[in-house]
Amino acid sequence: MPSDRTRTAILAAAERLYADRGFGDVTLRDIVAAADVNLAAVNYHFGSKDELIAELFVTRSLALNRERLSELRAAEEVRGGRAPIEAVLRALVGPTLRGCLGPDNQRSTAARFMIRVSIESVPPIRRIRNREIDHLRKFVAAMARSLPGCSDVELYWGLHFALAMAQQTVRDSERLTKLSDGKCDVDDVDDIIERVVSVAVMALAGAWC
Amino acid sequence: MPSDRTRTAILAAAERLYADRGFGDVTLRDIVAAADVNLAAVNYHFGSKDELIAELFVTRSLALNRERLSELRAAEEVRGGRAPIEAVLRALVGPTLRGCLGPDNQRSTAARFMIRVSIESVPPIRRIRNREIDHLRKFVAAMARSLPGCSDVELYWGLHFALAMAQQTVRDSERLTKLSDGKCDVDDVDDIIERVVSVAVMALAGAWC
DNA sequence: AATAGTTTCATACAAGTGTTTGAATTGCAA
DNA sequence: TTGCAATTCAAACACTTGTATGAAACTATT
């Protein structure tokens, strides 16, 4: 069994740097400096920079999906597989929003890293990202259970808009804060989640589901 | 007066390349090859790569703002400075959506370039982008005229969500297409505009304006 | 046609990138 | 301890990047 110390130090440093500054301007030398390991360690342990990014991404991607699905399952268990649509949408957007917004000390590097992924879409990740579709399909299915009779197309648009609002809020919370002179509180995560969810529900309901 | 041929050739080639492939992997050598000019021409005419990007951005940014505002003004003229909220939002999201989606031959490089800007946020642009806030404020003001009595906070959220849905639809139209097996038609621009606008209106109305 | 100013060009430069190498060091089993 | 594999390390490599240089070509005014 290899002594993982170097490996994990690299992963942690890389994730934090990517989350903070994006893929564009984080070099291998930045990472090894932050992890306090030798330059060659990355290639020794991961093969290449791209493979490091890919490993980071698949790990976090699986974790996020797991978190969403466990929230979804918890909501559906309450009433035998028929959760209210609000709960389904909360399970979809909640994990990301909670991890990325709110007081600094509560933000997770993992969530912020995933947002970077959704923003920058660097080559090694683009190749893997297709699996996301399969994951989202599960939520479409859950939404269909919540709103039987609602047409598929409207479900897709509803999910799409829900994710859009959540991601853009995370991505550009600064602009919203500036525009509103701080009157829109981007640290009140629960409020934001409810806003996103309720608008998405209105979108679905307004489309005569 | 300088012979602009080289200058404009560079601008056109750069805009197209940036729109297509993003800032990340477009090099000066790519640009000059596409423009069929010498490598040194960029530095001669623009000073540096960053200044080229900046010029491209301010030009397009001003044009987009102009387009939005003229649509807004046209809508407000009809009924003496009190356009329906739908028209205000249409003026906000319409130009971008029309330029970025729809049949290939109708898409404008300019709009696709601006979307890249909103995605990647490269340093030379980040420094300029603050002016966007002032521009958006004009739309908040117009929204307030349309919905007197609606609280500012709700207006900000409404505008934020409208832009979020529009931008994400452009940014990730591919995912939506795949997810829905083509059932969500991202080429039907008018339908998309009406969807975004109507959801945003519901968001505003649902907040007891 | 001669000249001065502008623009083009091939080429070189310095800095930064990810990766490789091969020797040194470590950790651990026999 | 000895031996062997795994790991670390400093250094160098090959390559790409944006930028700078100085000579050549062009343009237009005199």
Tab-separated table of N, CA and C in Angstrom, chain A residues 93-175:
chain	number	residue	atom	x	y	z
A	93	VAL	N	-30.856	21.337	-6.334
A	93	VAL	CA	-30.040	22.565	-6.260
A	93	VAL	C	-29.461	22.826	-4.871
A	94	GLY	N	-30.020	22.173	-3.862
A	94	GLY	CA	-29.567	22.454	-2.493
A	94	GLY	C	-28.091	22.205	-2.246
A	95	PRO	N	-27.603	21.018	-2.566
A	95	PRO	CA	-26.192	20.715	-2.249
A	95	PRO	C	-25.217	21.725	-2.825
A	96	THR	N	-25.388	22.075	-4.075
A	96	THR	CA	-24.479	23.044	-4.683
A	96	THR	C	-24.570	24.399	-4.003
A	97	LEU	N	-25.788	24.873	-3.825
A	97	LEU	CA	-25.956	26.204	-3.237
A	97	LEU	C	-25.414	26.245	-1.813
A	98	ARG	N	-25.716	25.225	-1.046
A	98	ARG	CA	-25.222	25.228	0.339
A	98	ARG	C	-23.704	25.213	0.387
A	99	GLY	N	-23.107	24.470	-0.537
A	99	GLY	CA	-21.643	24.353	-0.503
A	99	GLY	C	-20.921	25.592	-0.996
A	100	CYS	N	-21.594	26.345	-1.864
A	100	CYS	CA	-20.902	27.461	-2.513
A	100	CYS	C	-21.206	28.810	-1.912
A	101	LEU	N	-22.335	28.949	-1.263
A	101	LEU	CA	-22.684	30.252	-0.709
A	101	LEU	C	-22.683	30.183	0.815
A	102	GLY	N	-23.187	31.216	1.413
A	102	GLY	CA	-23.203	31.256	2.871
A	102	GLY	C	-21.895	31.769	3.422
A	103	PRO	N	-21.818	31.849	4.751
A	103	PRO	CA	-20.601	32.354	5.398
A	103	PRO	C	-19.367	31.591	4.936
A	104	ASP	N	-18.297	32.305	4.791
A	104	ASP	CA	-17.066	31.725	4.261
A	104	ASP	C	-16.712	30.373	4.875
A	105	ASN	N	-16.785	30.324	6.177
A	105	ASN	CA	-16.304	29.122	6.855
A	105	ASN	C	-17.182	27.903	6.579
A	106	GLN	N	-18.348	28.138	6.011
A	106	GLN	CA	-19.202	26.983	5.743
A	106	GLN	C	-19.096	26.512	4.302
A	107	ARG	N	-18.406	27.287	3.470
A	107	ARG	CA	-18.314	26.889	2.080
A	107	ARG	C	-17.350	25.724	1.938
A	108	SER	N	-17.683	24.834	1.062
A	108	SER	CA	-16.797	23.694	0.867
A	108	SER	C	-15.962	23.883	-0.383
A	109	THR	N	-14.712	23.524	-0.258
A	109	THR	CA	-13.847	23.602	-1.424
A	109	THR	C	-14.405	22.733	-2.541
A	110	ALA	N	-14.946	21.602	-2.143
A	110	ALA	CA	-15.463	20.672	-3.141
A	110	ALA	C	-16.540	21.320	-4.003
A	111	ALA	N	-17.486	21.980	-3.361
A	111	ALA	CA	-18.578	22.592	-4.126
A	111	ALA	C	-18.058	23.708	-5.017
A	112	ARG	N	-17.128	24.480	-4.482
A	112	ARG	CA	-16.591	25.569	-5.281
A	112	ARG	C	-15.787	25.030	-6.464
A	113	PHE	N	-15.125	23.926	-6.224
A	113	PHE	CA	-14.403	23.286	-7.332
A	113	PHE	C	-15.378	22.857	-8.425
A	114	MET	N	-16.477	22.275	-8.017
A	114	MET	CA	-17.450	21.810	-9.005
A	114	MET	C	-18.042	22.968	-9.806
A	115	ILE	N	-18.181	24.107	-9.151
A	115	ILE	CA	-18.690	25.263	-9.880
A	115	ILE	C	-17.669	25.717	-10.920
A	116	ARG	N	-16.410	25.684	-10.541
A	116	ARG	CA	-15.360	25.997	-11.520
A	116	ARG	C	-15.486	25.094	-12.731
A	117	VAL	N	-15.698	23.829	-12.453
A	117	VAL	CA	-15.853	22.870	-13.537
A	117	VAL	C	-16.983	23.308	-14.451
A	118	SER	N	-18.090	23.706	-13.849
A	118	SER	CA	-19.248	24.071	-14.668
A	118	SER	C	-19.002	25.369	-15.412
A	119	ILE	N	-18.059	26.160	-14.941
A	119	ILE	CA	-17.770	27.414	-15.612
A	119	ILE	C	-16.774	27.221	-16.738
A	120	GLU	N	-15.660	26.571	-16.432
A	120	GLU	CA	-14.536	26.608	-17.368
A	120	GLU	C	-14.504	25.465	-18.368
A	121	SER	N	-14.945	24.305	-17.938
A	121	SER	CA	-15.025	23.195	-18.882
A	121	SER	C	-13.721	22.963	-19.636
A	122	VAL	N	-12.716	22.550	-18.918
A	122	VAL	CA	-11.395	22.284	-19.489
A	122	VAL	C	-11.415	20.908	-20.172
A	123	PRO	N	-10.601	20.698	-21.191
A	123	PRO	CA	-10.675	19.485	-22.009
A	123	PRO	C	-10.768	18.158	-21.243
A	124	PRO	N	-9.862	17.887	-20.300
A	124	PRO	CA	-9.934	16.569	-19.657
A	124	PRO	C	-11.273	16.314	-18.981
A	125	ILE	N	-11.963	17.383	-18.600
A	125	ILE	CA	-13.246	17.215	-17.926
A	125	ILE	C	-14.372	17.066	-18.933
A	126	ARG	N	-14.279	17.830	-20.005
A	126	ARG	CA	-15.340	17.785	-21.008
A	126	ARG	C	-15.587	16.352	-21.464
A	127	ARG	N	-14.514	15.577	-21.508
A	127	ARG	CA	-14.653	14.211	-21.985
A	127	ARG	C	-15.478	13.341	-21.046
A	128	ILE	N	-15.461	13.676	-19.770
A	128	ILE	CA	-16.151	12.841	-18.789
A	128	ILE	C	-17.571	13.308	-18.545
A	129	ARG	N	-17.810	14.580	-18.825
A	129	ARG	CA	-18.998	15.234	-18.295
A	129	ARG	C	-20.306	14.684	-18.828
A	130	ASN	N	-20.243	13.853	-19.840
A	130	ASN	CA	-21.479	13.368	-20.420
A	130	ASN	C	-22.312	12.545	-19.446
A	131	ARG	N	-21.604	11.933	-18.494
A	131	ARG	CA	-22.357	11.086	-17.561
A	131	ARG	C	-23.354	11.894	-16.748
A	132	GLU	N	-23.111	13.214	-16.682
A	132	GLU	CA	-24.017	14.067	-15.916
A	132	GLU	C	-25.450	13.910	-16.411
A	133	ILE	N	-25.576	13.727	-17.717
A	133	ILE	CA	-26.909	13.592	-18.301
A	133	ILE	C	-27.693	12.460	-17.636
A	134	ASP	N	-27.037	11.323	-17.501
A	134	ASP	CA	-27.729	10.179	-16.902
A	134	ASP	C	-28.206	10.508	-15.494
A	135	HIS	N	-27.347	11.230	-14.777
A	135	HIS	CA	-27.715	11.605	-13.420
A	135	HIS	C	-28.937	12.517	-13.426
A	136	LEU	N	-28.948	13.496	-14.319
A	136	LEU	CA	-30.077	14.425	-14.352
A	136	LEU	C	-31.373	13.734	-14.749
A	137	ARG	N	-31.242	12.696	-15.565
A	137	ARG	CA	-32.444	11.967	-15.960
A	137	ARG	C	-33.193	11.410	-14.751
A	138	LYS	N	-32.428	11.022	-13.753
A	138	LYS	CA	-33.088	10.497	-12.556
A	138	LYS	C	-33.961	11.561	-11.907
A	139	PHE	N	-33.504	12.804	-12.005
A	139	PHE	CA	-34.305	13.869	-11.419
A	139	PHE	C	-35.525	14.181	-12.279
A	140	VAL	N	-35.356	14.089	-13.574
A	140	VAL	CA	-36.519	14.257	-14.441
A	140	VAL	C	-37.562	13.198	-14.088
A	141	ALA	N	-37.101	11.977	-13.877
A	141	ALA	CA	-38.030	10.893	-13.517
A	141	ALA	C	-38.738	11.203	-12.206
A	142	ALA	N	-37.974	11.691	-11.234
A	142	ALA	CA	-38.585	12.019	-9.942
A	142	ALA	C	-39.587	13.152	-10.082
A	143	MET	N	-39.238	14.121	-10.918
A	143	MET	CA	-40.166	15.238	-11.142
A	143	MET	C	-41.445	14.727	-11.801
A	144	ALA	N	-41.294	13.789	-12.700
A	144	ALA	CA	-42.471	13.231	-13.363
A	144	ALA	C	-43.362	12.497	-12.355
A	145	ARG	N	-42.737	11.854	-11.391
A	145	ARG	CA	-43.545	11.187	-10.352
A	145	ARG	C	-44.289	12.224	-9.511
A	146	SER	N	-43.642	13.364	-9.281
A	146	SER	CA	-44.276	14.408	-8.462
A	146	SER	C	-45.404	15.107	-9.200
A	147	LEU	N	-45.206	15.241	-10.510
A	147	LEU	CA	-46.190	15.969	-11.310
A	147	LEU	C	-46.698	15.083	-12.437
A	148	PRO	N	-47.423	14.036	-12.089
A	148	PRO	CA	-47.911	13.145	-13.166
A	148	PRO	C	-48.814	13.954	-14.073
A	149	GLY	N	-48.644	13.747	-15.341
A	149	GLY	CA	-49.456	14.498	-16.295
A	149	GLY	C	-48.731	15.691	-16.879
A	150	CYS	N	-47.668	16.091	-16.226
A	150	CYS	CA	-46.883	17.190	-16.782
A	150	CYS	C	-46.078	16.670	-17.962
A	151	SER	N	-46.066	17.421	-19.029
A	151	SER	CA	-45.374	16.927	-20.217
A	151	SER	C	-43.867	16.925	-19.997
A	152	ASP	N	-43.215	15.999	-20.659
A	152	ASP	CA	-41.762	15.880	-20.524
A	152	ASP	C	-41.047	17.189	-20.836
A	153	VAL	N	-41.443	17.793	-21.936
A	153	VAL	CA	-40.755	19.012	-22.352
A	153	VAL	C	-40.754	20.049	-21.241
A	154	GLU	N	-41.886	20.196	-20.594
A	154	GLU	CA	-41.950	21.185	-19.515
A	154	GLU	C	-41.072	20.773	-18.344
A	155	LEU	N	-40.976	19.502	-18.086
A	155	LEU	CA	-40.094	19.041	-17.013
A	155	LEU	C	-38.640	19.387	-17.334
A	156	TYR	N	-38.252	19.130	-18.560
A	156	TYR	CA	-36.874	19.449	-18.953
A	156	TYR	C	-36.590	20.935	-18.768
A	157	TRP	N	-37.497	21.762	-19.247
A	157	TRP	CA	-37.277	23.203	-19.121
A	157	TRP	C	-37.243	23.616	-17.654
A	158	GLY	N	-38.100	23.015	-16.874
A	158	GLY	CA	-38.111	23.369	-15.449
A	158	GLY	C	-36.801	23.016	-14.775
A	159	LEU	N	-36.316	21.821	-15.045
A	159	LEU	CA	-35.040	21.424	-14.468
A	159	LEU	C	-33.917	22.322	-14.975
A	160	HIS	N	-33.939	22.573	-16.253
A	160	HIS	CA	-32.914	23.428	-16.849
A	160	HIS	C	-32.908	24.806	-16.194
A	161	PHE	N	-34.048	25.403	-16.031
A	161	PHE	CA	-34.116	26.734	-15.435
A	161	PHE	C	-33.715	26.709	-13.969
A	162	ALA	N	-34.093	25.665	-13.281
A	162	ALA	CA	-33.708	25.562	-11.865
A	162	ALA	C	-32.189	25.536	-11.735
A	163	LEU	N	-31.564	24.689	-12.529
A	163	LEU	CA	-30.100	24.630	-12.481
A	163	LEU	C	-29.490	25.953	-12.924
A	164	ALA	N	-30.087	26.569	-13.917
A	164	ALA	CA	-29.570	27.850	-14.403
A	164	ALA	C	-29.553	28.883	-13.299
A	165	MET	N	-30.643	29.003	-12.600
A	165	MET	CA	-30.721	30.018	-11.547
A	165	MET	C	-29.742	29.709	-10.425
A	166	ALA	N	-29.653	28.441	-10.071
A	166	ALA	CA	-28.740	28.078	-8.983
A	166	ALA	C	-27.293	28.357	-9.377
A	167	GLN	N	-26.923	27.908	-10.560
A	167	GLN	CA	-25.526	28.061	-10.958
A	167	GLN	C	-25.148	29.513	-11.163
A	168	GLN	N	-26.027	30.262	-11.789
A	168	GLN	CA	-25.700	31.661	-12.032
A	168	GLN	C	-25.603	32.427	-10.719
A	169	THR	N	-26.413	32.049	-9.760
A	169	THR	CA	-26.348	32.726	-8.471
A	169	THR	C	-24.996	32.488	-7.819
A	170	VAL	N	-24.508	31.284	-7.941
A	170	VAL	CA	-23.204	30.977	-7.376
A	170	VAL	C	-22.106	31.684	-8.159
A	171	ARG	N	-22.213	31.576	-9.477
A	171	ARG	CA	-21.181	32.089	-10.357
A	171	ARG	C	-21.028	33.600	-10.218
A	172	ASP	N	-22.147	34.272	-10.127
A	172	ASP	CA	-22.097	35.724	-10.204
A	172	ASP	C	-22.725	36.392	-8.987
A	173	SER	N	-22.545	35.779	-7.850
A	173	SER	CA	-23.146	36.374	-6.651
A	173	SER	C	-22.596	37.778	-6.429
A	174	GLU	N	-21.378	37.986	-6.877
A	174	GLU	CA	-20.781	39.309	-6.690
A	174	GLU	C	-21.557	40.393	-7.436
A	175	ARG	N	-21.907	40.082	-8.678
A	175	ARG	CA	-22.634	41.077	-9.458
A	175	ARG	C	-23.977	41.400	-8.816
